[in-house]
């Protein structure tokens, strides 16, 4: 579904993505973690060409992103994205936020778009909030509207960039629960998050990035419990307070 082949990107002289090679199958859930500045957001944004790469290739659902004939509006309709800060249209209701793009891009009638939005609002537990403006919603509710808005385009892939890191702790689970149900329904998802519980429940693979590189890819236990790289071990011990077990300690 998504294939990175030796993808490289620079911001001026700063090499932010280094020889990224990764293949993500349809229905897979990939969690990306790593320190701030590692290139996680940039990597995610290259998938819908919000950031172009300078070298290498990315293929999404058969579309070569380097090919100038690849239609960006079409690509972005296939690849939904949810951001840390929700990015809802502030002057539109929850319902309008959801119906806008399907009407404009997918050509749905007002009635069709509204019916689709009602179903999605129900699915994210917000039927009763459809006429609320973003400022009247909690962060957790805004993020659930943002997810519904992305899903309204019926994307093939969903990208999430730290979707819960701007939320108060008690609101995190209501968003993660929506994401978990989406994962269980078979959605292809690429999620930048440090929510280890989410990763353990639904991630097929975890990618650890540092300094523009993919250092390790493995199952959640591979990466969280038994990482190979020293950098991964250090990161896990800092972020998740997982003790570093060195081989010497294990032998004792
Ligand atoms: P992460 O999401 O892992 O924290 P980012 O992908 O946001 O990392 O950033 C990777 C590196 O690229 C960082 O050093 C960041 O400062 C730099 N960077 C990100 N966006 C830009 C930009 N638009 N212009 C210049 N440098 C950028
Ligand atoms: Mg980021």
mmCIF file of C-alpha atoms and ligand atoms in Angstrom:
data_model
loop_
_atom_site.group_PDB
_atom_site.id
_atom_site.type_symbol
_atom_site.label_atom_id
_atom_site.label_comp_id
_atom_site.label_asym_id
_atom_site.label_seq_id
_atom_site.Cartn_x
_atom_site.Cartn_y
_atom_site.Cartn_z
ATOM 1 C CA UNK A 1 0.000 0.000 0.000
ATOM 2 C CA UNK A 2 2.893 2.356 0.864
ATOM 3 C CA UNK A 3 6.467 1.817 -0.247
ATOM 4 C CA UNK A 4 9.474 3.985 0.559
ATOM 5 C CA UNK A 5 12.511 3.236 -1.576
ATOM 6 C CA UNK A 6 15.688 4.972 -0.435
ATOM 7 C CA UNK A 7 13.834 8.188 0.293
ATOM 8 C CA UNK A 8 15.965 11.190 1.238
ATOM 9 C CA UNK A 9 15.016 14.703 2.170
ATOM 10 C CA UNK A 10 16.959 17.802 3.103
ATOM 11 C CA UNK A 11 15.810 21.090 4.608
ATOM 12 C CA UNK A 12 18.588 23.258 3.183
ATOM 13 C CA UNK A 13 21.725 21.466 4.392
ATOM 14 C CA UNK A 14 19.908 19.506 7.049
ATOM 15 C CA UNK A 15 19.500 15.859 6.023
ATOM 16 C CA UNK A 16 16.162 15.084 7.708
ATOM 17 C CA UNK A 17 15.248 11.771 6.050
ATOM 18 C CA UNK A 18 18.104 9.382 5.363
ATOM 19 C CA UNK A 19 17.686 6.414 3.027
ATOM 20 C CA UNK A 20 14.230 5.538 4.247
ATOM 21 C CA UNK A 21 13.196 2.119 2.962
ATOM 22 C CA UNK A 22 9.957 0.724 4.335
ATOM 23 C CA UNK A 23 7.013 -1.182 2.982
ATOM 24 C CA UNK A 24 3.593 -0.972 4.601
ATOM 25 C CA UNK A 25 0.985 -3.525 3.597
ATOM 26 C CA UNK A 26 -2.730 -2.907 3.232
ATOM 27 C CA UNK A 27 -4.393 -3.236 6.632
ATOM 28 C CA UNK A 28 -1.162 -2.846 8.569
ATOM 29 C CA UNK A 29 -0.920 -0.579 11.599
ATOM 30 C CA UNK A 30 2.507 1.011 11.960
ATOM 31 C CA UNK A 31 3.555 3.029 14.984
ATOM 32 C CA UNK A 32 6.472 5.424 14.575
ATOM 33 C CA UNK A 33 8.324 6.614 17.636
ATOM 34 C CA UNK A 34 11.562 8.377 18.372
ATOM 35 C CA UNK A 35 12.909 11.597 19.855
ATOM 36 C CA UNK A 36 11.786 15.079 18.907
ATOM 37 C CA UNK A 37 13.455 16.195 15.673
ATOM 38 C CA UNK A 38 13.959 12.595 14.484
ATOM 39 C CA UNK A 39 11.965 13.266 11.312
ATOM 40 C CA UNK A 40 8.740 11.463 12.263
ATOM 41 C CA UNK A 41 6.373 14.249 11.170
ATOM 42 C CA UNK A 42 8.350 14.834 7.999
ATOM 43 C CA UNK A 43 8.220 11.131 7.152
ATOM 44 C CA UNK A 44 4.452 11.082 7.666
ATOM 45 C CA UNK A 45 3.959 14.220 5.589
ATOM 46 C CA UNK A 46 5.871 12.762 2.655
ATOM 47 C CA UNK A 47 3.174 10.065 2.302
ATOM 48 C CA UNK A 48 0.598 12.578 1.064
ATOM 49 C CA UNK A 49 3.277 14.808 -0.453
ATOM 50 C CA UNK A 50 2.742 17.640 2.001
ATOM 51 C CA UNK A 51 6.541 17.394 1.950
ATOM 52 C CA UNK A 52 8.211 16.334 -1.293
ATOM 53 C CA UNK A 53 11.341 14.201 -1.075
ATOM 54 C CA UNK A 54 14.571 15.072 -2.884
ATOM 55 C CA UNK A 55 15.796 11.622 -3.754
ATOM 56 C CA UNK A 56 14.365 8.097 -3.907
ATOM 57 C CA UNK A 57 10.741 7.118 -4.424
ATOM 58 C CA UNK A 58 7.507 6.769 -2.507
ATOM 59 C CA UNK A 59 4.674 4.719 -3.971
ATOM 60 C CA UNK A 60 1.209 5.007 -2.432
ATOM 61 C CA UNK A 61 -1.497 2.670 -3.673
ATOM 62 C CA UNK A 62 0.376 2.306 -6.958
ATOM 63 C CA UNK A 63 0.919 6.047 -7.400
ATOM 64 C CA UNK A 64 4.530 7.177 -7.829
ATOM 65 C CA UNK A 65 4.808 10.425 -5.896
ATOM 66 C CA UNK A 66 7.762 11.623 -7.985
ATOM 67 C CA UNK A 67 5.579 11.451 -11.083
ATOM 68 C CA UNK A 68 4.321 14.961 -11.859
ATOM 69 C CA UNK A 69 1.153 13.406 -13.286
ATOM 70 C CA UNK A 70 0.185 12.097 -9.851
ATOM 71 C CA UNK A 71 -2.886 14.085 -8.865
ATOM 72 C CA UNK A 72 -2.300 15.585 -5.409
ATOM 73 C CA UNK A 73 -5.944 16.203 -4.630
ATOM 74 C CA UNK A 74 -6.687 12.590 -5.493
ATOM 75 C CA UNK A 75 -3.747 11.369 -3.418
ATOM 76 C CA UNK A 76 -4.817 13.405 -0.391
ATOM 77 C CA UNK A 77 -8.352 12.101 -0.683
ATOM 78 C CA UNK A 78 -6.906 8.568 -0.394
ATOM 79 C CA UNK A 79 -4.563 9.452 2.466
ATOM 80 C CA UNK A 80 -6.309 11.027 5.459
ATOM 81 C CA UNK A 81 -4.281 12.903 8.021
ATOM 82 C CA UNK A 82 -4.972 13.792 11.638
ATOM 83 C CA UNK A 83 -2.750 16.348 13.356
ATOM 84 C CA UNK A 84 -1.713 17.027 16.926
ATOM 85 C CA UNK A 85 -3.659 20.309 17.016
ATOM 86 C CA UNK A 86 -6.840 19.011 15.304
ATOM 87 C CA UNK A 87 -6.847 21.816 12.673
ATOM 88 C CA UNK A 88 -10.637 22.035 12.408
ATOM 89 C CA UNK A 89 -12.180 24.991 10.603
ATOM 90 C CA UNK A 90 -12.973 27.249 13.591
ATOM 91 C CA UNK A 91 -15.984 29.011 12.046
ATOM 92 C CA UNK A 92 -17.732 25.846 10.951
ATOM 93 C CA UNK A 93 -19.787 23.422 13.013
ATOM 94 C CA UNK A 94 -18.657 19.860 13.601
ATOM 95 C CA UNK A 95 -21.084 18.750 10.892
ATOM 96 C CA UNK A 96 -19.840 21.333 8.352
ATOM 97 C CA UNK A 97 -16.237 20.411 9.106
ATOM 98 C CA UNK A 98 -17.074 16.874 8.057
ATOM 99 C CA UNK A 99 -19.259 17.571 5.012
ATOM 100 C CA UNK A 100 -17.068 20.193 3.351
ATOM 101 C CA UNK A 101 -14.407 18.083 1.639
ATOM 102 C CA UNK A 102 -16.676 15.208 0.543
ATOM 103 C CA UNK A 103 -18.916 17.775 -1.178
ATOM 104 C CA UNK A 104 -16.037 19.658 -2.803
ATOM 105 C CA UNK A 105 -13.642 16.840 -3.629
ATOM 106 C CA UNK A 106 -15.848 13.751 -3.840
ATOM 107 C CA UNK A 107 -18.784 15.614 -5.387
ATOM 108 C CA UNK A 108 -21.363 14.394 -2.860
ATOM 109 C CA UNK A 109 -24.696 16.211 -2.614
ATOM 110 C CA UNK A 110 -25.484 18.047 0.609
ATOM 111 C CA UNK A 111 -27.834 15.231 1.614
ATOM 112 C CA UNK A 112 -25.307 12.480 0.851
ATOM 113 C CA UNK A 113 -22.530 14.310 2.690
ATOM 114 C CA UNK A 114 -24.755 14.949 5.712
ATOM 115 C CA UNK A 115 -25.879 11.337 5.892
ATOM 116 C CA UNK A 116 -22.281 10.183 5.776
ATOM 117 C CA UNK A 117 -21.342 12.743 8.462
ATOM 118 C CA UNK A 118 -24.182 11.640 10.761
ATOM 119 C CA UNK A 119 -22.942 8.054 10.610
ATOM 120 C CA UNK A 120 -19.373 9.120 11.324
ATOM 121 C CA UNK A 121 -20.396 11.400 14.193
ATOM 122 C CA UNK A 122 -22.276 8.474 15.675
ATOM 123 C CA UNK A 123 -19.252 6.270 15.245
ATOM 124 C CA UNK A 124 -16.997 8.681 17.164
ATOM 125 C CA UNK A 125 -19.686 9.188 19.822
ATOM 126 C CA UNK A 126 -20.555 12.774 18.926
ATOM 127 C CA UNK A 127 -24.024 12.695 17.355
ATOM 128 C CA UNK A 128 -25.237 15.123 20.003
ATOM 129 C CA UNK A 129 -22.485 17.655 19.199
ATOM 130 C CA UNK A 130 -22.972 18.027 15.469
ATOM 131 C CA UNK A 131 -23.990 21.698 15.630
ATOM 132 C CA UNK A 132 -21.190 22.712 18.007
ATOM 133 C CA UNK A 133 -18.294 24.864 16.880
ATOM 134 C CA UNK A 134 -14.746 23.675 17.607
ATOM 135 C CA UNK A 135 -14.314 26.242 20.414
ATOM 136 C CA UNK A 136 -17.322 24.680 22.179
ATOM 137 C CA UNK A 137 -15.784 21.201 22.082
ATOM 138 C CA UNK A 138 -13.174 19.646 24.351
ATOM 139 C CA UNK A 139 -9.831 18.699 22.825
ATOM 140 C CA UNK A 140 -10.861 15.048 22.790
ATOM 141 C CA UNK A 141 -14.114 15.905 21.016
ATOM 142 C CA UNK A 142 -12.317 18.113 18.501
ATOM 143 C CA UNK A 143 -9.891 15.331 17.711
ATOM 144 C CA UNK A 144 -12.745 12.857 17.247
ATOM 145 C CA UNK A 145 -14.410 15.312 14.836
ATOM 146 C CA UNK A 146 -11.069 15.610 13.018
ATOM 147 C CA UNK A 147 -10.930 11.822 12.667
ATOM 148 C CA UNK A 148 -14.532 11.739 11.402
ATOM 149 C CA UNK A 149 -13.672 14.500 8.935
ATOM 150 C CA UNK A 150 -10.805 12.457 7.524
ATOM 151 C CA UNK A 151 -12.873 9.291 7.360
ATOM 152 C CA UNK A 152 -15.609 11.115 5.432
ATOM 153 C CA UNK A 153 -13.319 11.043 2.398
ATOM 154 C CA UNK A 154 -13.249 7.235 2.632
ATOM 155 C CA UNK A 155 -9.444 7.135 2.590
ATOM 156 C CA UNK A 156 -7.339 4.041 1.939
ATOM 157 C CA UNK A 157 -4.780 5.075 4.542
ATOM 158 C CA UNK A 158 -4.935 7.156 7.715
ATOM 159 C CA UNK A 159 -1.940 9.067 9.060
ATOM 160 C CA UNK A 160 -1.897 10.313 12.638
ATOM 161 C CA UNK A 161 0.759 12.730 13.902
ATOM 162 C CA UNK A 162 0.832 12.597 17.719
ATOM 163 C CA UNK A 163 -2.965 12.787 17.818
ATOM 164 C CA UNK A 164 -3.218 12.689 21.610
ATOM 165 C CA UNK A 165 -0.186 14.666 22.701
ATOM 166 C CA UNK A 166 -2.074 17.978 22.979
ATOM 167 C CA UNK A 167 -4.845 16.409 25.074
ATOM 168 C CA UNK A 168 -5.432 16.400 28.801
ATOM 169 C CA UNK A 169 -4.669 12.905 30.098
ATOM 170 C CA UNK A 170 -8.298 12.080 30.850
ATOM 171 C CA UNK A 171 -9.281 12.755 27.221
ATOM 172 C CA UNK A 172 -6.623 10.581 25.599
ATOM 173 C CA UNK A 173 -8.492 7.291 25.783
ATOM 174 C CA UNK A 174 -11.637 8.528 24.035
ATOM 175 C CA UNK A 175 -9.459 9.312 21.007
ATOM 176 C CA UNK A 176 -7.357 6.160 21.252
ATOM 177 C CA UNK A 177 -10.528 4.052 21.469
ATOM 178 C CA UNK A 178 -11.709 5.443 18.126
ATOM 179 C CA UNK A 179 -8.283 4.706 16.624
ATOM 180 C CA UNK A 180 -8.244 1.183 18.071
ATOM 181 C CA UNK A 181 -11.642 0.403 16.545
ATOM 182 C CA UNK A 182 -10.450 1.756 13.210
ATOM 183 C CA UNK A 183 -7.363 -0.449 13.379
ATOM 184 C CA UNK A 184 -9.474 -3.494 14.217
ATOM 185 C CA UNK A 185 -11.689 -2.823 11.210
ATOM 186 C CA UNK A 186 -8.636 -3.173 8.984
ATOM 187 C CA UNK A 187 -7.727 0.420 8.188
ATOM 188 C CA UNK A 188 -4.134 0.909 7.050
ATOM 189 C CA UNK A 189 -2.694 3.303 9.624
ATOM 190 C CA UNK A 190 0.618 5.045 10.217
ATOM 191 C CA UNK A 191 0.653 6.588 13.662
ATOM 192 C CA UNK A 192 3.330 8.742 15.267
ATOM 193 C CA UNK A 193 2.695 8.270 18.959
ATOM 194 C CA UNK A 194 4.337 7.488 22.246
ATOM 195 C CA UNK A 195 1.200 5.806 23.572
ATOM 196 C CA UNK A 196 2.739 2.441 24.292
ATOM 197 C CA UNK A 197 -0.618 0.894 25.278
ATOM 198 C CA UNK A 198 -2.079 1.753 21.890
ATOM 199 C CA UNK A 199 0.976 0.326 20.147
ATOM 200 C CA UNK A 200 0.828 -2.882 22.151
ATOM 201 C CA UNK A 201 -2.861 -3.353 21.399
ATOM 202 C CA UNK A 202 -2.927 -2.752 17.654
ATOM 203 C CA UNK A 203 0.479 -2.098 16.096
ATOM 204 C CA UNK A 204 1.696 -4.769 13.709
ATOM 205 C CA UNK A 205 5.119 -3.134 13.665
ATOM 206 C CA UNK A 206 6.872 -0.329 15.481
ATOM 207 C CA UNK A 207 9.415 1.837 13.691
ATOM 208 C CA UNK A 208 12.037 3.610 15.783
ATOM 209 C CA UNK A 209 13.539 6.721 14.173
ATOM 210 C CA UNK A 210 16.411 8.891 15.272
ATOM 211 C CA UNK A 211 18.235 11.650 13.452
ATOM 212 C CA UNK A 212 16.443 11.095 10.127
ATOM 213 C CA UNK A 213 17.047 7.346 10.073
ATOM 214 C CA UNK A 214 14.976 4.272 10.740
ATOM 215 C CA UNK A 215 17.108 2.520 13.332
ATOM 216 C CA UNK A 216 14.855 -0.441 14.090
ATOM 217 C CA UNK A 217 11.613 -2.002 12.957
ATOM 218 C CA UNK A 218 9.956 -4.778 14.921
ATOM 219 C CA UNK A 219 6.941 -6.020 16.819
ATOM 220 C CA UNK A 220 5.907 -3.916 19.840
ATOM 221 C CA UNK A 221 7.752 -6.245 22.270
ATOM 222 C CA UNK A 222 10.829 -6.225 20.005
ATOM 223 C CA UNK A 223 11.053 -2.464 20.158
ATOM 224 C CA UNK A 224 9.657 -1.637 23.584
ATOM 225 C CA UNK A 225 10.945 -4.550 25.638
ATOM 226 C CA UNK A 226 13.902 -5.904 23.754
ATOM 227 C CA UNK A 227 15.373 -3.177 21.537
ATOM 228 C CA UNK A 228 18.682 -3.876 19.840
ATOM 229 C CA UNK A 229 20.106 -0.400 19.317
ATOM 230 C CA UNK A 230 21.630 1.499 22.202
ATOM 231 C CA UNK A 231 19.732 4.634 21.045
ATOM 232 C CA UNK A 232 16.434 2.774 21.172
ATOM 233 C CA UNK A 233 17.224 1.415 24.638
ATOM 234 C CA UNK A 234 18.047 4.884 25.923
ATOM 235 C CA UNK A 235 14.910 6.372 24.399
ATOM 236 C CA UNK A 236 12.634 3.676 25.788
ATOM 237 C CA UNK A 237 14.102 4.002 29.244
ATOM 238 C CA UNK A 238 13.541 7.773 29.192
ATOM 239 C CA UNK A 239 10.097 7.889 27.659
ATOM 240 C CA UNK A 240 8.483 4.763 28.993
ATOM 241 C CA UNK A 241 10.641 4.289 32.072
ATOM 242 C CA UNK A 242 11.466 0.851 30.775
ATOM 243 C CA UNK A 243 14.726 -0.198 32.426
ATOM 244 C CA UNK A 244 17.672 -0.860 30.153
ATOM 245 C CA UNK A 245 18.598 -4.514 30.372
ATOM 246 C CA UNK A 246 22.082 -4.899 29.018
ATOM 247 C CA UNK A 247 23.329 -8.329 28.029
ATOM 248 C CA UNK A 248 25.785 -8.233 30.919
ATOM 249 C CA UNK A 249 22.936 -7.735 33.382
ATOM 250 C CA UNK A 250 20.953 -10.577 31.867
ATOM 251 C CA UNK A 251 23.866 -12.941 32.399
ATOM 252 C CA UNK A 252 24.161 -12.087 36.096
HETATM 253 P P1 LIG B 1 9.788 15.009 14.643
HETATM 254 O O1 LIG B 1 8.387 14.999 14.151
HETATM 255 O O2 LIG B 1 10.393 13.658 14.790
HETATM 256 O O3 LIG B 1 9.944 15.797 15.915
HETATM 257 P P2 LIG B 1 10.287 16.647 12.317
HETATM 258 O O4 LIG B 1 9.990 15.783 11.161
HETATM 259 O O5 LIG B 1 9.263 17.648 12.703
HETATM 260 O O6 LIG B 1 10.692 15.737 13.558
HETATM 261 O O7 LIG B 1 11.622 17.445 12.038
HETATM 262 C C1 LIG B 1 12.819 16.819 11.616
HETATM 263 C C2 LIG B 1 13.883 17.878 11.465
HETATM 264 O O8 LIG B 1 13.560 18.730 10.381
HETATM 265 C C3 LIG B 1 14.021 18.772 12.684
HETATM 266 O O9 LIG B 1 15.381 19.062 12.876
HETATM 267 C C4 LIG B 1 13.250 20.011 12.304
HETATM 268 O O10 LIG B 1 13.761 21.137 12.960
HETATM 269 C C5 LIG B 1 13.485 20.082 10.803
HETATM 270 N N1 LIG B 1 12.359 20.688 10.088
HETATM 271 C C6 LIG B 1 11.075 20.262 10.106
HETATM 272 N N2 LIG B 1 10.315 21.013 9.291
HETATM 273 C C7 LIG B 1 11.130 21.935 8.746
HETATM 274 C C8 LIG B 1 10.952 23.007 7.801
HETATM 275 N N3 LIG B 1 9.755 23.246 7.253
HETATM 276 N N4 LIG B 1 12.042 23.750 7.469
HETATM 277 C C9 LIG B 1 13.251 23.486 7.996
HETATM 278 N N5 LIG B 1 13.496 22.492 8.871
HETATM 279 C C10 LIG B 1 12.462 21.730 9.251
HETATM 280 MG MG1 LIG B 2 6.642 15.706 14.963
#
